[in-house]
mmCIF file of C-alpha atoms and ligand atoms in Angstrom:
data_model
loop_
_atom_site.group_PDB
_atom_site.id
_atom_site.type_symbol
_atom_site.label_atom_id
_atom_site.label_comp_id
_atom_site.label_asym_id
_atom_site.label_seq_id
_atom_site.Cartn_x
_atom_site.Cartn_y
_atom_site.Cartn_z
ATOM 1 C CA UNK A 1 21.994 -14.374 -52.566
ATOM 2 C CA UNK A 2 21.670 -17.772 -50.855
ATOM 3 C CA UNK A 3 20.444 -17.063 -47.336
ATOM 4 C CA UNK A 4 19.527 -19.398 -44.472
ATOM 5 C CA UNK A 5 16.777 -18.005 -42.241
ATOM 6 C CA UNK A 6 17.321 -19.512 -38.777
ATOM 7 C CA UNK A 7 14.825 -19.836 -35.890
ATOM 8 C CA UNK A 8 12.203 -19.460 -38.625
ATOM 9 C CA UNK A 9 8.525 -19.659 -37.758
ATOM 10 C CA UNK A 10 5.745 -19.968 -40.368
ATOM 11 C CA UNK A 11 5.069 -16.198 -40.188
ATOM 12 C CA UNK A 12 8.748 -15.484 -41.022
ATOM 13 C CA UNK A 13 8.437 -17.602 -44.143
ATOM 14 C CA UNK A 14 5.154 -15.905 -45.109
ATOM 15 C CA UNK A 15 6.395 -12.303 -44.751
ATOM 16 C CA UNK A 16 9.959 -12.825 -46.033
ATOM 17 C CA UNK A 17 8.836 -14.832 -49.076
ATOM 18 C CA UNK A 18 6.313 -12.103 -49.957
ATOM 19 C CA UNK A 19 8.967 -9.360 -49.650
ATOM 20 C CA UNK A 20 11.606 -11.374 -51.493
ATOM 21 C CA UNK A 21 9.514 -12.017 -54.573
ATOM 22 C CA UNK A 22 12.078 -14.576 -55.814
ATOM 23 C CA UNK A 23 15.098 -12.224 -55.751
ATOM 24 C CA UNK A 24 17.196 -14.215 -53.268
ATOM 25 C CA UNK A 25 17.345 -17.926 -52.537
ATOM 26 C CA UNK A 26 15.830 -18.085 -49.048
ATOM 27 C CA UNK A 27 15.953 -21.366 -47.126
ATOM 28 C CA UNK A 28 14.056 -21.611 -43.834
ATOM 29 C CA UNK A 29 14.964 -23.695 -40.788
ATOM 30 C CA UNK A 30 13.437 -23.826 -37.326
ATOM 31 C CA UNK A 31 16.890 -24.606 -35.898
ATOM 32 C CA UNK A 32 18.230 -22.007 -33.482
ATOM 33 C CA UNK A 33 21.762 -20.940 -34.329
ATOM 34 C CA UNK A 34 24.511 -21.358 -31.726
ATOM 35 C CA UNK A 35 27.968 -22.936 -31.523
ATOM 36 C CA UNK A 36 26.483 -26.478 -31.496
ATOM 37 C CA UNK A 37 24.249 -25.933 -34.531
ATOM 38 C CA UNK A 38 26.582 -23.607 -36.481
ATOM 39 C CA UNK A 39 27.407 -26.400 -38.980
ATOM 40 C CA UNK A 40 24.044 -25.655 -40.679
ATOM 41 C CA UNK A 41 25.653 -22.508 -42.143
ATOM 42 C CA UNK A 42 27.590 -24.667 -44.626
ATOM 43 C CA UNK A 43 26.866 -23.379 -48.132
ATOM 44 C CA UNK A 44 25.204 -20.111 -47.058
ATOM 45 C CA UNK A 45 27.069 -16.832 -47.662
ATOM 46 C CA UNK A 46 24.228 -15.082 -45.778
ATOM 47 C CA UNK A 47 22.345 -15.984 -42.613
ATOM 48 C CA UNK A 48 19.195 -14.324 -41.314
ATOM 49 C CA UNK A 49 19.056 -14.840 -37.516
ATOM 50 C CA UNK A 50 16.484 -13.763 -34.917
ATOM 51 C CA UNK A 51 16.987 -12.629 -31.306
ATOM 52 C CA UNK A 52 17.000 -16.187 -29.911
ATOM 53 C CA UNK A 53 19.996 -17.156 -32.074
ATOM 54 C CA UNK A 54 23.372 -16.823 -30.338
ATOM 55 C CA UNK A 55 26.110 -15.292 -32.485
ATOM 56 C CA UNK A 56 28.957 -15.394 -29.976
ATOM 57 C CA UNK A 57 32.661 -15.486 -30.905
ATOM 58 C CA UNK A 58 32.697 -19.290 -31.182
ATOM 59 C CA UNK A 59 29.628 -19.453 -33.455
ATOM 60 C CA UNK A 60 30.985 -16.618 -35.608
ATOM 61 C CA UNK A 61 34.332 -18.348 -35.984
ATOM 62 C CA UNK A 62 32.596 -21.556 -37.177
ATOM 63 C CA UNK A 63 30.226 -19.863 -39.633
ATOM 64 C CA UNK A 64 33.098 -17.738 -41.044
ATOM 65 C CA UNK A 65 35.066 -20.928 -41.663
ATOM 66 C CA UNK A 66 32.011 -22.349 -43.455
ATOM 67 C CA UNK A 67 31.893 -19.318 -45.780
ATOM 68 C CA UNK A 68 29.284 -16.994 -44.231
ATOM 69 C CA UNK A 69 30.012 -13.330 -45.030
ATOM 70 C CA UNK A 70 26.774 -11.608 -44.049
ATOM 71 C CA UNK A 71 24.263 -11.588 -41.172
ATOM 72 C CA UNK A 72 20.954 -9.863 -41.865
ATOM 73 C CA UNK A 73 19.301 -9.642 -38.436
ATOM 74 C CA UNK A 74 15.491 -9.695 -38.266
ATOM 75 C CA UNK A 75 15.613 -7.343 -35.275
ATOM 76 C CA UNK A 76 16.534 -3.867 -34.088
ATOM 77 C CA UNK A 77 18.502 -5.116 -31.069
ATOM 78 C CA UNK A 78 21.871 -6.751 -31.818
ATOM 79 C CA UNK A 79 22.973 -7.757 -28.320
ATOM 80 C CA UNK A 80 22.847 -11.428 -29.443
ATOM 81 C CA UNK A 81 25.759 -10.782 -31.833
ATOM 82 C CA UNK A 82 29.359 -10.247 -30.709
ATOM 83 C CA UNK A 83 30.019 -7.347 -33.099
ATOM 84 C CA UNK A 84 33.816 -7.058 -32.557
ATOM 85 C CA UNK A 85 34.085 -10.838 -33.112
ATOM 86 C CA UNK A 86 32.034 -10.532 -36.342
ATOM 87 C CA UNK A 87 34.388 -7.768 -37.532
ATOM 88 C CA UNK A 88 37.373 -9.968 -36.707
ATOM 89 C CA UNK A 89 35.853 -12.706 -38.897
ATOM 90 C CA UNK A 90 35.118 -10.181 -41.665
ATOM 91 C CA UNK A 91 31.369 -10.830 -41.393
ATOM 92 C CA UNK A 92 29.103 -7.866 -42.205
ATOM 93 C CA UNK A 93 26.169 -7.411 -39.808
ATOM 94 C CA UNK A 94 23.016 -5.566 -40.855
ATOM 95 C CA UNK A 95 19.868 -5.044 -38.815
ATOM 96 C CA UNK A 96 16.399 -3.579 -39.104
ATOM 97 C CA UNK A 97 17.115 -0.178 -37.626
ATOM 98 C CA UNK A 98 13.544 0.955 -37.472
ATOM 99 C CA UNK A 99 10.236 -0.901 -37.668
ATOM 100 C CA UNK A 100 6.921 0.120 -36.247
ATOM 101 C CA UNK A 101 8.051 1.565 -32.898
ATOM 102 C CA UNK A 102 4.304 2.021 -32.305
ATOM 103 C CA UNK A 103 3.901 -1.779 -32.133
ATOM 104 C CA UNK A 104 6.102 -1.981 -29.018
ATOM 105 C CA UNK A 105 4.892 1.300 -27.480
ATOM 106 C CA UNK A 106 1.233 0.294 -27.844
ATOM 107 C CA UNK A 107 2.016 -3.086 -26.308
ATOM 108 C CA UNK A 108 3.673 -1.417 -23.309
ATOM 109 C CA UNK A 109 0.471 0.611 -22.777
ATOM 110 C CA UNK A 110 -1.502 -2.636 -23.098
ATOM 111 C CA UNK A 111 0.528 -4.167 -20.260
ATOM 112 C CA UNK A 112 0.058 -1.040 -18.120
ATOM 113 C CA UNK A 113 -3.717 -1.032 -18.587
ATOM 114 C CA UNK A 114 -4.050 -4.795 -18.105
ATOM 115 C CA UNK A 115 -2.148 -4.665 -14.811
ATOM 116 C CA UNK A 116 -3.803 -1.479 -13.607
ATOM 117 C CA UNK A 117 -7.391 -2.581 -14.352
ATOM 118 C CA UNK A 118 -6.753 -6.315 -13.724
ATOM 119 C CA UNK A 119 -8.097 -7.302 -17.146
ATOM 120 C CA UNK A 120 -6.306 -10.662 -16.988
ATOM 121 C CA UNK A 121 -8.273 -11.545 -13.836
ATOM 122 C CA UNK A 122 -11.554 -10.037 -15.040
ATOM 123 C CA UNK A 123 -11.416 -12.141 -18.224
ATOM 124 C CA UNK A 124 -11.252 -15.388 -16.242
ATOM 125 C CA UNK A 125 -13.705 -14.240 -13.578
ATOM 126 C CA UNK A 126 -16.500 -13.505 -16.035
ATOM 127 C CA UNK A 127 -15.944 -16.810 -17.834
ATOM 128 C CA UNK A 128 -16.428 -18.502 -14.435
ATOM 129 C CA UNK A 129 -19.696 -16.639 -13.928
ATOM 130 C CA UNK A 130 -18.168 -14.467 -11.163
ATOM 131 C CA UNK A 131 -19.179 -10.834 -11.587
ATOM 132 C CA UNK A 132 -17.779 -9.510 -8.295
ATOM 133 C CA UNK A 133 -15.589 -6.414 -8.641
ATOM 134 C CA UNK A 134 -13.669 -7.006 -5.394
ATOM 135 C CA UNK A 135 -9.910 -7.004 -6.084
ATOM 136 C CA UNK A 136 -10.277 -5.348 -9.504
ATOM 137 C CA UNK A 137 -9.897 -1.735 -8.332
ATOM 138 C CA UNK A 138 -7.598 0.314 -10.583
ATOM 139 C CA UNK A 139 -6.540 3.949 -10.887
ATOM 140 C CA UNK A 140 -6.988 6.652 -13.529
ATOM 141 C CA UNK A 141 -3.914 6.923 -15.754
ATOM 142 C CA UNK A 142 -4.829 10.561 -16.314
ATOM 143 C CA UNK A 143 -2.689 12.783 -14.122
ATOM 144 C CA UNK A 144 -0.327 9.992 -13.010
ATOM 145 C CA UNK A 145 3.445 10.310 -13.398
ATOM 146 C CA UNK A 146 5.016 7.797 -15.802
ATOM 147 C CA UNK A 147 8.796 7.492 -16.130
ATOM 148 C CA UNK A 148 10.135 6.518 -19.568
ATOM 149 C CA UNK A 149 13.665 5.127 -19.422
ATOM 150 C CA UNK A 150 15.076 5.542 -22.939
ATOM 151 C CA UNK A 151 13.361 7.963 -25.326
ATOM 152 C CA UNK A 152 14.561 6.706 -28.694
ATOM 153 C CA UNK A 153 12.019 5.603 -31.292
ATOM 154 C CA UNK A 154 9.934 3.380 -28.998
ATOM 155 C CA UNK A 155 10.180 5.547 -25.871
ATOM 156 C CA UNK A 156 9.127 8.601 -27.915
ATOM 157 C CA UNK A 157 6.142 6.722 -29.402
ATOM 158 C CA UNK A 158 5.133 5.752 -25.856
ATOM 159 C CA UNK A 159 5.470 9.372 -24.710
ATOM 160 C CA UNK A 160 3.059 10.470 -27.463
ATOM 161 C CA UNK A 161 0.416 7.902 -26.418
ATOM 162 C CA UNK A 162 0.719 8.634 -22.690
ATOM 163 C CA UNK A 163 0.676 12.384 -23.342
ATOM 164 C CA UNK A 164 -2.669 11.837 -25.079
ATOM 165 C CA UNK A 165 -3.923 9.992 -21.980
ATOM 166 C CA UNK A 166 -3.088 12.984 -19.781
ATOM 167 C CA UNK A 167 -0.110 11.444 -17.951
ATOM 168 C CA UNK A 168 2.667 13.549 -16.483
ATOM 169 C CA UNK A 169 5.868 12.341 -18.161
ATOM 170 C CA UNK A 170 9.407 12.078 -16.832
ATOM 171 C CA UNK A 171 12.252 10.675 -18.912
ATOM 172 C CA UNK A 172 15.823 9.532 -18.573
ATOM 173 C CA UNK A 173 18.172 9.212 -21.576
ATOM 174 C CA UNK A 174 21.802 10.084 -22.279
ATOM 175 C CA UNK A 175 20.552 12.010 -25.321
ATOM 176 C CA UNK A 176 17.280 13.887 -24.731
ATOM 177 C CA UNK A 177 14.842 13.646 -27.643
ATOM 178 C CA UNK A 178 13.668 17.102 -28.851
ATOM 179 C CA UNK A 179 10.286 15.610 -29.954
ATOM 180 C CA UNK A 180 9.679 14.502 -26.354
ATOM 181 C CA UNK A 181 10.820 17.846 -24.946
ATOM 182 C CA UNK A 182 8.335 19.551 -27.260
ATOM 183 C CA UNK A 183 5.568 17.356 -25.775
ATOM 184 C CA UNK A 184 6.514 18.624 -22.319
ATOM 185 C CA UNK A 185 8.412 15.530 -21.166
ATOM 186 C CA UNK A 186 10.792 16.512 -18.331
ATOM 187 C CA UNK A 187 14.278 14.935 -18.471
ATOM 188 C CA UNK A 188 15.580 14.062 -15.005
ATOM 189 C CA UNK A 189 18.195 11.740 -13.491
ATOM 190 C CA UNK A 190 17.315 8.037 -13.347
ATOM 191 C CA UNK A 191 17.159 8.302 -9.551
ATOM 192 C CA UNK A 192 14.645 11.177 -9.666
ATOM 193 C CA UNK A 193 12.554 9.368 -12.291
ATOM 194 C CA UNK A 194 12.393 6.203 -10.180
ATOM 195 C CA UNK A 195 11.537 8.131 -7.018
ATOM 196 C CA UNK A 196 8.677 10.092 -8.586
ATOM 197 C CA UNK A 197 7.036 7.698 -11.072
ATOM 198 C CA UNK A 198 3.894 5.637 -10.421
ATOM 199 C CA UNK A 199 4.768 3.592 -13.541
ATOM 200 C CA UNK A 200 8.243 3.029 -15.054
ATOM 201 C CA UNK A 201 8.680 1.676 -18.588
ATOM 202 C CA UNK A 202 12.083 0.515 -19.905
ATOM 203 C CA UNK A 203 13.144 1.288 -23.500
ATOM 204 C CA UNK A 204 16.950 1.193 -23.448
ATOM 205 C CA UNK A 205 19.075 -1.165 -25.538
ATOM 206 C CA UNK A 206 20.935 -3.931 -23.725
ATOM 207 C CA UNK A 207 24.551 -2.821 -23.393
ATOM 208 C CA UNK A 208 27.219 -3.683 -20.801
ATOM 209 C CA UNK A 209 26.331 -0.431 -19.003
ATOM 210 C CA UNK A 210 22.555 -1.076 -19.020
ATOM 211 C CA UNK A 211 22.701 -4.734 -17.838
ATOM 212 C CA UNK A 212 20.911 -4.965 -14.461
ATOM 213 C CA UNK A 213 20.062 -1.265 -14.654
ATOM 214 C CA UNK A 214 17.137 -2.195 -12.423
ATOM 215 C CA UNK A 215 18.707 -3.738 -9.315
ATOM 216 C CA UNK A 216 17.853 -3.893 -5.600
ATOM 217 C CA UNK A 217 18.999 -0.300 -4.927
ATOM 218 C CA UNK A 218 16.969 1.092 -7.826
ATOM 219 C CA UNK A 219 13.838 -0.899 -6.883
ATOM 220 C CA UNK A 220 14.157 0.578 -3.374
ATOM 221 C CA UNK A 221 13.931 4.095 -4.888
ATOM 222 C CA UNK A 222 10.546 3.358 -6.487
ATOM 223 C CA UNK A 223 7.421 4.299 -4.512
ATOM 224 C CA UNK A 224 5.572 1.490 -2.728
ATOM 225 C CA UNK A 225 3.130 -0.143 -5.119
ATOM 226 C CA UNK A 226 4.798 1.226 -8.283
ATOM 227 C CA UNK A 227 4.467 -0.592 -11.602
ATOM 228 C CA UNK A 228 7.415 -1.681 -13.771
ATOM 229 C CA UNK A 229 7.104 -2.526 -17.480
ATOM 230 C CA UNK A 230 9.892 -4.099 -19.546
ATOM 231 C CA UNK A 231 9.377 -4.544 -23.298
ATOM 232 C CA UNK A 232 13.055 -3.956 -24.082
ATOM 233 C CA UNK A 233 15.496 -6.696 -23.091
ATOM 234 C CA UNK A 234 15.326 -9.084 -20.132
ATOM 235 C CA UNK A 235 18.804 -8.488 -18.670
ATOM 236 C CA UNK A 236 17.980 -4.805 -18.019
ATOM 237 C CA UNK A 237 16.404 -6.234 -14.841
ATOM 238 C CA UNK A 238 18.165 -8.238 -12.120
ATOM 239 C CA UNK A 239 15.583 -11.035 -11.812
ATOM 240 C CA UNK A 240 16.638 -12.090 -8.294
ATOM 241 C CA UNK A 241 16.225 -8.512 -7.039
ATOM 242 C CA UNK A 242 12.883 -8.247 -8.878
ATOM 243 C CA UNK A 243 11.534 -11.342 -7.142
ATOM 244 C CA UNK A 244 12.669 -9.951 -3.767
ATOM 245 C CA UNK A 245 10.939 -6.610 -4.482
ATOM 246 C CA UNK A 246 7.722 -8.487 -5.348
ATOM 247 C CA UNK A 247 7.899 -10.826 -2.340
ATOM 248 C CA UNK A 248 8.324 -7.868 0.031
ATOM 249 C CA UNK A 249 5.237 -6.305 -1.638
ATOM 250 C CA UNK A 250 7.291 -3.221 -2.481
ATOM 251 C CA UNK A 251 6.519 -3.377 -6.212
ATOM 252 C CA UNK A 252 2.813 -3.242 -6.994
ATOM 253 C CA UNK A 253 2.759 -4.701 -10.510
ATOM 254 C CA UNK A 254 5.204 -5.926 -13.149
ATOM 255 C CA UNK A 255 4.683 -6.470 -16.876
ATOM 256 C CA UNK A 256 7.427 -8.341 -18.709
ATOM 257 C CA UNK A 257 7.479 -9.051 -22.421
ATOM 258 C CA UNK A 258 11.139 -10.023 -22.108
ATOM 259 C CA UNK A 259 12.950 -12.134 -19.514
ATOM 260 C CA UNK A 260 16.584 -12.348 -18.507
ATOM 261 C CA UNK A 261 16.940 -16.050 -19.407
ATOM 262 C CA UNK A 262 14.402 -16.146 -22.216
ATOM 263 C CA UNK A 263 16.720 -17.712 -24.813
ATOM 264 C CA UNK A 264 15.971 -21.293 -23.676
ATOM 265 C CA UNK A 265 12.225 -20.736 -23.381
ATOM 266 C CA UNK A 266 10.778 -18.229 -25.771
ATOM 267 C CA UNK A 267 9.518 -18.766 -29.330
ATOM 268 C CA UNK A 268 9.080 -22.509 -28.647
ATOM 269 C CA UNK A 269 6.251 -24.691 -27.322
ATOM 270 C CA UNK A 270 7.186 -26.136 -23.899
ATOM 271 C CA UNK A 271 3.646 -27.357 -23.090
ATOM 272 C CA UNK A 272 4.784 -30.894 -22.329
ATOM 273 C CA UNK A 273 8.182 -29.987 -20.828
ATOM 274 C CA UNK A 274 9.160 -29.463 -17.222
ATOM 275 C CA UNK A 275 10.425 -25.873 -17.051
ATOM 276 C CA UNK A 276 13.525 -25.948 -14.855
ATOM 277 C CA UNK A 277 14.018 -22.189 -14.536
ATOM 278 C CA UNK A 278 12.852 -21.652 -10.933
ATOM 279 C CA UNK A 279 13.019 -17.849 -11.161
ATOM 280 C CA UNK A 280 10.717 -17.840 -14.178
ATOM 281 C CA UNK A 281 8.320 -20.228 -12.447
ATOM 282 C CA UNK A 282 8.386 -18.060 -9.282
ATOM 283 C CA UNK A 283 7.544 -14.959 -11.322
ATOM 284 C CA UNK A 284 4.534 -16.777 -12.787
ATOM 285 C CA UNK A 285 3.086 -17.317 -9.294
ATOM 286 C CA UNK A 286 2.643 -13.596 -8.521
ATOM 287 C CA UNK A 287 -0.932 -12.393 -9.162
ATOM 288 C CA UNK A 288 0.421 -8.913 -9.996
ATOM 289 C CA UNK A 289 2.892 -10.069 -12.683
ATOM 290 C CA UNK A 290 2.102 -10.551 -16.355
ATOM 291 C CA UNK A 291 4.662 -12.270 -18.556
ATOM 292 C CA UNK A 292 4.411 -12.579 -22.327
ATOM 293 C CA UNK A 293 6.851 -14.267 -24.709
ATOM 294 C CA UNK A 294 8.587 -11.366 -26.494
ATOM 295 C CA UNK A 295 5.604 -10.486 -28.656
ATOM 296 C CA UNK A 296 5.548 -6.676 -28.412
ATOM 297 C CA UNK A 297 6.899 -6.364 -31.966
ATOM 298 C CA UNK A 298 4.420 -8.858 -33.377
ATOM 299 C CA UNK A 299 2.102 -6.891 -35.661
ATOM 300 C CA UNK A 300 1.579 -7.363 -39.389
ATOM 301 C CA UNK A 301 2.933 -3.841 -40.014
ATOM 302 C CA UNK A 302 6.122 -4.624 -38.103
ATOM 303 C CA UNK A 303 6.620 -8.012 -39.807
ATOM 304 C CA UNK A 304 6.110 -6.399 -43.229
ATOM 305 C CA UNK A 305 8.753 -3.742 -42.493
ATOM 306 C CA UNK A 306 11.176 -6.275 -40.995
ATOM 307 C CA UNK A 307 10.849 -8.474 -44.097
ATOM 308 C CA UNK A 308 11.187 -5.585 -46.600
ATOM 309 C CA UNK A 309 14.236 -4.141 -44.801
ATOM 310 C CA UNK A 310 15.865 -7.562 -44.558
ATOM 311 C CA UNK A 311 15.478 -8.102 -48.317
ATOM 312 C CA UNK A 312 16.750 -4.543 -48.952
ATOM 313 C CA UNK A 313 19.787 -5.340 -46.778
ATOM 314 C CA UNK A 314 20.461 -8.460 -48.888
ATOM 315 C CA UNK A 315 19.983 -6.411 -52.094
ATOM 316 C CA UNK A 316 22.388 -3.672 -50.979
ATOM 317 C CA UNK A 317 25.051 -6.120 -49.864
ATOM 318 C CA UNK A 318 24.790 -8.054 -53.173
ATOM 319 C CA UNK A 319 25.010 -4.778 -55.135
ATOM 320 C CA UNK A 320 27.918 -3.456 -53.000
ATOM 321 C CA UNK A 321 25.850 -0.419 -51.938
ATOM 322 C CA UNK A 322 26.357 1.554 -48.718
ATOM 323 C CA UNK A 323 23.642 0.779 -46.207
ATOM 324 C CA UNK A 324 22.797 2.649 -42.977
ATOM 325 C CA UNK A 325 21.696 -0.616 -41.352
ATOM 326 C CA UNK A 326 25.275 -1.915 -40.979
ATOM 327 C CA UNK A 327 26.213 -2.451 -37.333
ATOM 328 C CA UNK A 328 29.781 -1.544 -36.397
ATOM 329 C CA UNK A 329 31.543 -1.699 -33.034
ATOM 330 C CA UNK A 330 32.559 1.965 -33.377
ATOM 331 C CA UNK A 331 29.742 4.324 -34.430
HETATM 332 P P1 LIG B 1 16.566 3.506 -30.049
HETATM 333 O O1 LIG B 1 17.979 3.212 -30.410
HETATM 334 O O2 LIG B 1 15.720 4.335 -30.958
HETATM 335 O O3 LIG B 1 16.508 4.172 -28.587
HETATM 336 C C1 LIG B 1 17.332 3.790 -27.527
HETATM 337 C C2 LIG B 1 17.536 4.998 -26.611
HETATM 338 O O4 LIG B 1 18.334 4.571 -25.510
HETATM 339 C C3 LIG B 1 18.273 6.172 -27.294
HETATM 340 O O5 LIG B 1 17.531 7.364 -27.133
HETATM 341 C C4 LIG B 1 19.613 6.233 -26.569
HETATM 342 O O6 LIG B 1 20.105 7.564 -26.410
HETATM 343 C C5 LIG B 1 19.264 5.624 -25.217
HETATM 344 N N1 LIG B 1 20.410 5.052 -24.534
HETATM 345 C C6 LIG B 1 21.312 4.178 -25.041
HETATM 346 N N2 LIG B 1 22.207 3.839 -24.093
HETATM 347 C C7 LIG B 1 21.864 4.510 -22.970
HETATM 348 C C8 LIG B 1 22.400 4.566 -21.650
HETATM 349 N N3 LIG B 1 23.485 3.876 -21.304
HETATM 350 N N4 LIG B 1 21.785 5.357 -20.738
HETATM 351 C C9 LIG B 1 20.693 6.102 -21.079
HETATM 352 N N5 LIG B 1 20.149 6.082 -22.321
HETATM 353 C C10 LIG B 1 20.718 5.298 -23.249
HETATM 354 O O7 LIG B 1 15.900 2.074 -29.815
HETATM 355 P P2 LIG B 1 14.349 1.703 -29.904
HETATM 356 O O8 LIG B 1 13.993 1.386 -31.320
HETATM 357 O O9 LIG B 1 13.554 2.695 -29.168
HETATM 358 O O10 LIG B 1 14.352 0.290 -29.136
HETATM 359 C C11 LIG B 1 14.694 0.199 -27.761
HETATM 360 C C12 LIG B 1 14.903 -1.255 -27.405
HETATM 361 O O11 LIG B 1 13.652 -1.942 -27.468
HETATM 362 C C13 LIG B 1 15.774 -2.046 -28.396
HETATM 363 O O12 LIG B 1 17.157 -1.883 -28.102
HETATM 364 C C14 LIG B 1 15.323 -3.463 -28.184
HETATM 365 O O13 LIG B 1 16.138 -4.056 -27.203
HETATM 366 C C15 LIG B 1 13.900 -3.337 -27.651
HETATM 367 N N6 LIG B 1 12.886 -3.890 -28.569
HETATM 368 C C16 LIG B 1 12.033 -4.825 -28.076
HETATM 369 C C17 LIG B 1 11.042 -5.377 -28.893
HETATM 370 C C18 LIG B 1 10.040 -6.404 -28.387
HETATM 371 O O14 LIG B 1 9.378 -7.062 -29.209
HETATM 372 N N7 LIG B 1 9.868 -6.582 -27.087
HETATM 373 C C19 LIG B 1 10.950 -4.941 -30.236
HETATM 374 C C20 LIG B 1 11.843 -3.959 -30.692
HETATM 375 C C21 LIG B 1 12.805 -3.427 -29.850
#
């Protein structure tokens, strides 16, 4: 099948070409897909977008007119696609349902440990010849209460790691995960989890009902000095309320791999640009905030699985086979 891979970076080309092995005609472009750039879909029955592409109703209407019938997403999350609008345009949407949840869970632990033990500061200090320990005091993770919000594949992988570190685990999810219950994870209300957890890690999908899940009222429930980690989706957090909770010194540390307005920034080099997002720039000024550019998924194992599943999705669609990776608005 002829497929245009949008927002493509060199690593996408490397892993997808290896998985494809010449079966489909893959064309790679760095262009990010949105209503303004949708004309690039001309001549491609399939598109392979990433999370920074915007597949809203307008873009979908244009690409449908240009002949696109299939979207094979290189991601688990599909909040960047208007699924009812895709159905209206008769465009099939497939995703990578499951790829190395450990990659994201391990990264979340990395953020926790970096913030807790101030590794980001220690790295620079030692390079400057400063071996003072003042300001680098951390706490044992062992015995601390960590709240996991969302215990699907990634949240459950995180629970397994933190269980091994001797943490006391609380969780909130509309559907409790029996694997987590077996580990001894206690399911509680979101309010109880926020009140009792020293560290909170977010692993819910972005849905209308989870947008700004973390707002001023919920930050106020967290203990003074608590740590918040978000490796899920930026809009789960109300950024304005987050900045207020940091300025008042209520939150003790924040690790963000995702950011509410990341679409205009992430996956591109802005070294020589003036970044006009004042909230993002304000977040960067806090010594107790670490921000990374949506890289939690970025391991060779994850990229291999994403590429293989994407090619399998193209194969199944071409062969008219049923595929569990189809995304539908109902079920
Ligand atoms: P999953 O579908 O396995 O788990 C999601 C969990 O959220 C499920 O247990 C579900 O019951 C729960 N849930 C859904 N809606 C809820 C609600 N309204 N209230 C309470 N619980 C709710 O997903 P996953 O594979 O664990 O991934 C979680 C999220 O992580 C993805 O949606 C994606 O946004 C994000 N992600 C980020 C990266 C990254 O690189 N930073 C990589 C992969 C995934």
